[in-house]
């Protein structure tokens, strides 16, 4: 069964450093998403991406964050200057369409630890 | 903004007992999805409910979507140790927020043998 993959599984970085989290969505999917989950809390939507542009973003997704689809397979989340509070599990998800008919498939996540 | 509340936060049951988690949205949802997350794992899609009043079953799991499309529940009959994990509801927005999932806080289920 096709699946979303994410690398790395764990990233440790110092406060103020830039990090790039990578995702390979399911190959025929068109919509891509980033969510995050702070330890012990709920999963929160960050951003959705379609046709090489952001289609929606949440209040969390400020100027420190950016997303990109640099080639036909990867989908990346960049955090420019990490803060302690960015420590969380970051999940990438993809779906064939954004309509109600289609589920979002989640990747295994990248655990980001900012020290 | 849109909020999805989920209760209880924790539930500890003896194997064989039933379990229910409830979800409530502040606004009408286009649909609701349920996910299960095992400890250390990622959310895994269980089911999606779209129609008002819809009820779906998956073996021992029964999912309901309220008439007003603002609440939902997941009921597990005769829990097993393999049911351990956190169950999240996630409501789908409407209109411009259609692509976004609003997750509830989750109910962490522990099953004692």
Tab-separated table of N, CA and C in Angstrom, chain B residues 6 8 19 21 34-38 46 60-61 63 74 76 80 82-89 104-109:
chain	number	residue	atom	x	y	z
B	6	UNK	N	-13.089	17.233	22.561
B	6	UNK	CA	-13.230	15.783	22.661
B	6	UNK	C	-13.094	15.370	24.129
B	8	UNK	N	-13.738	11.770	26.949
B	8	UNK	CA	-12.812	12.230	27.975
B	8	UNK	C	-11.382	12.301	27.442
B	19	UNK	N	-16.110	1.135	25.586
B	19	UNK	CA	-15.437	2.437	25.615
B	19	UNK	C	-16.139	3.377	24.643
B	21	UNK	N	-15.885	7.586	23.187
B	21	UNK	CA	-15.312	8.921	23.174
B	21	UNK	C	-16.229	9.827	22.367
B	34	UNK	N	-12.138	9.928	11.952
B	34	UNK	CA	-11.574	9.380	13.184
B	34	UNK	C	-10.229	8.732	12.876
B	35	UNK	N	-9.296	9.005	13.775
B	35	UNK	CA	-7.953	8.476	13.637
B	35	UNK	C	-7.559	7.767	14.925
B	36	UNK	N	-6.668	6.796	14.778
B	36	UNK	CA	-6.090	6.130	15.945
B	36	UNK	C	-4.576	6.328	15.899
B	37	UNK	N	-4.024	6.672	17.033
B	37	UNK	CA	-2.583	6.867	17.122
B	37	UNK	C	-2.046	5.978	18.233
B	38	UNK	N	-1.237	5.028	17.844
B	38	UNK	CA	-0.613	4.181	18.861
B	38	UNK	C	0.515	4.964	19.519
B	46	UNK	N	-9.185	5.880	10.419
B	46	UNK	CA	-10.110	4.787	10.700
B	46	UNK	C	-11.323	4.861	9.791
B	60	UNK	N	-15.981	-4.197	15.982
B	60	UNK	CA	-16.432	-3.799	17.314
B	60	UNK	C	-16.546	-2.277	17.466
B	61	UNK	N	-16.218	-1.533	16.431
B	61	UNK	CA	-16.245	-0.075	16.500
B	61	UNK	C	-17.506	0.461	15.822
B	63	UNK	N	-19.327	4.154	14.842
B	63	UNK	CA	-19.117	5.590	14.701
B	63	UNK	C	-20.456	6.241	14.363
B	74	UNK	N	-17.437	7.663	18.994
B	74	UNK	CA	-16.848	6.375	18.652
B	74	UNK	C	-17.068	5.462	19.843
B	76	UNK	N	-16.483	1.529	21.253
B	76	UNK	CA	-15.842	0.231	21.069
B	76	UNK	C	-16.501	-0.754	22.025
B	80	UNK	N	-10.271	-4.755	23.641
B	80	UNK	CA	-9.159	-5.702	23.706
B	80	UNK	C	-7.882	-4.908	23.909
B	82	UNK	N	-5.388	-4.765	22.172
B	82	UNK	CA	-4.952	-4.178	20.887
B	82	UNK	C	-5.637	-2.853	20.573
B	83	UNK	N	-6.667	-2.503	21.348
B	83	UNK	CA	-7.358	-1.222	21.129
B	83	UNK	C	-6.623	-0.055	21.772
B	84	UNK	N	-5.579	-0.338	22.535
B	84	UNK	CA	-4.835	0.716	23.221
B	84	UNK	C	-4.317	1.756	22.237
B	85	UNK	N	-4.451	3.007	22.605
B	85	UNK	CA	-3.961	4.103	21.774
B	85	UNK	C	-4.770	5.353	22.045
B	86	UNK	N	-4.499	6.380	21.292
B	86	UNK	CA	-5.266	7.620	21.407
B	86	UNK	C	-6.158	7.759	20.186
B	87	UNK	N	-7.414	7.994	20.440
B	87	UNK	CA	-8.399	8.129	19.365
B	87	UNK	C	-8.722	9.606	19.180
B	88	UNK	N	-8.501	10.066	17.975
B	88	UNK	CA	-8.770	11.470	17.646
B	88	UNK	C	-9.944	11.572	16.686
B	89	UNK	N	-10.794	12.541	16.956
B	89	UNK	CA	-11.735	12.936	15.921
B	89	UNK	C	-11.126	14.144	15.218
B	104	UNK	N	-9.605	17.039	17.467
B	104	UNK	CA	-9.900	17.082	18.883
B	104	UNK	C	-8.627	16.733	19.646
B	105	UNK	N	-8.696	16.891	20.956
B	105	UNK	CA	-7.521	16.653	21.781
B	105	UNK	C	-7.186	15.169	21.892
B	106	UNK	N	-8.152	14.329	21.595
B	106	UNK	CA	-7.899	12.891	21.656
B	106	UNK	C	-8.321	12.284	22.983
B	107	UNK	N	-8.670	11.025	22.932
B	107	UNK	CA	-8.941	10.251	24.143
B	107	UNK	C	-7.936	9.114	24.182
B	108	UNK	N	-7.163	9.127	25.250
B	108	UNK	CA	-6.138	8.087	25.402
B	108	UNK	C	-6.753	6.885	26.109
B	109	UNK	N	-6.822	5.775	25.397
B	109	UNK	CA	-7.441	4.566	25.939
B	109	UNK	C	-6.371	3.595	26.436
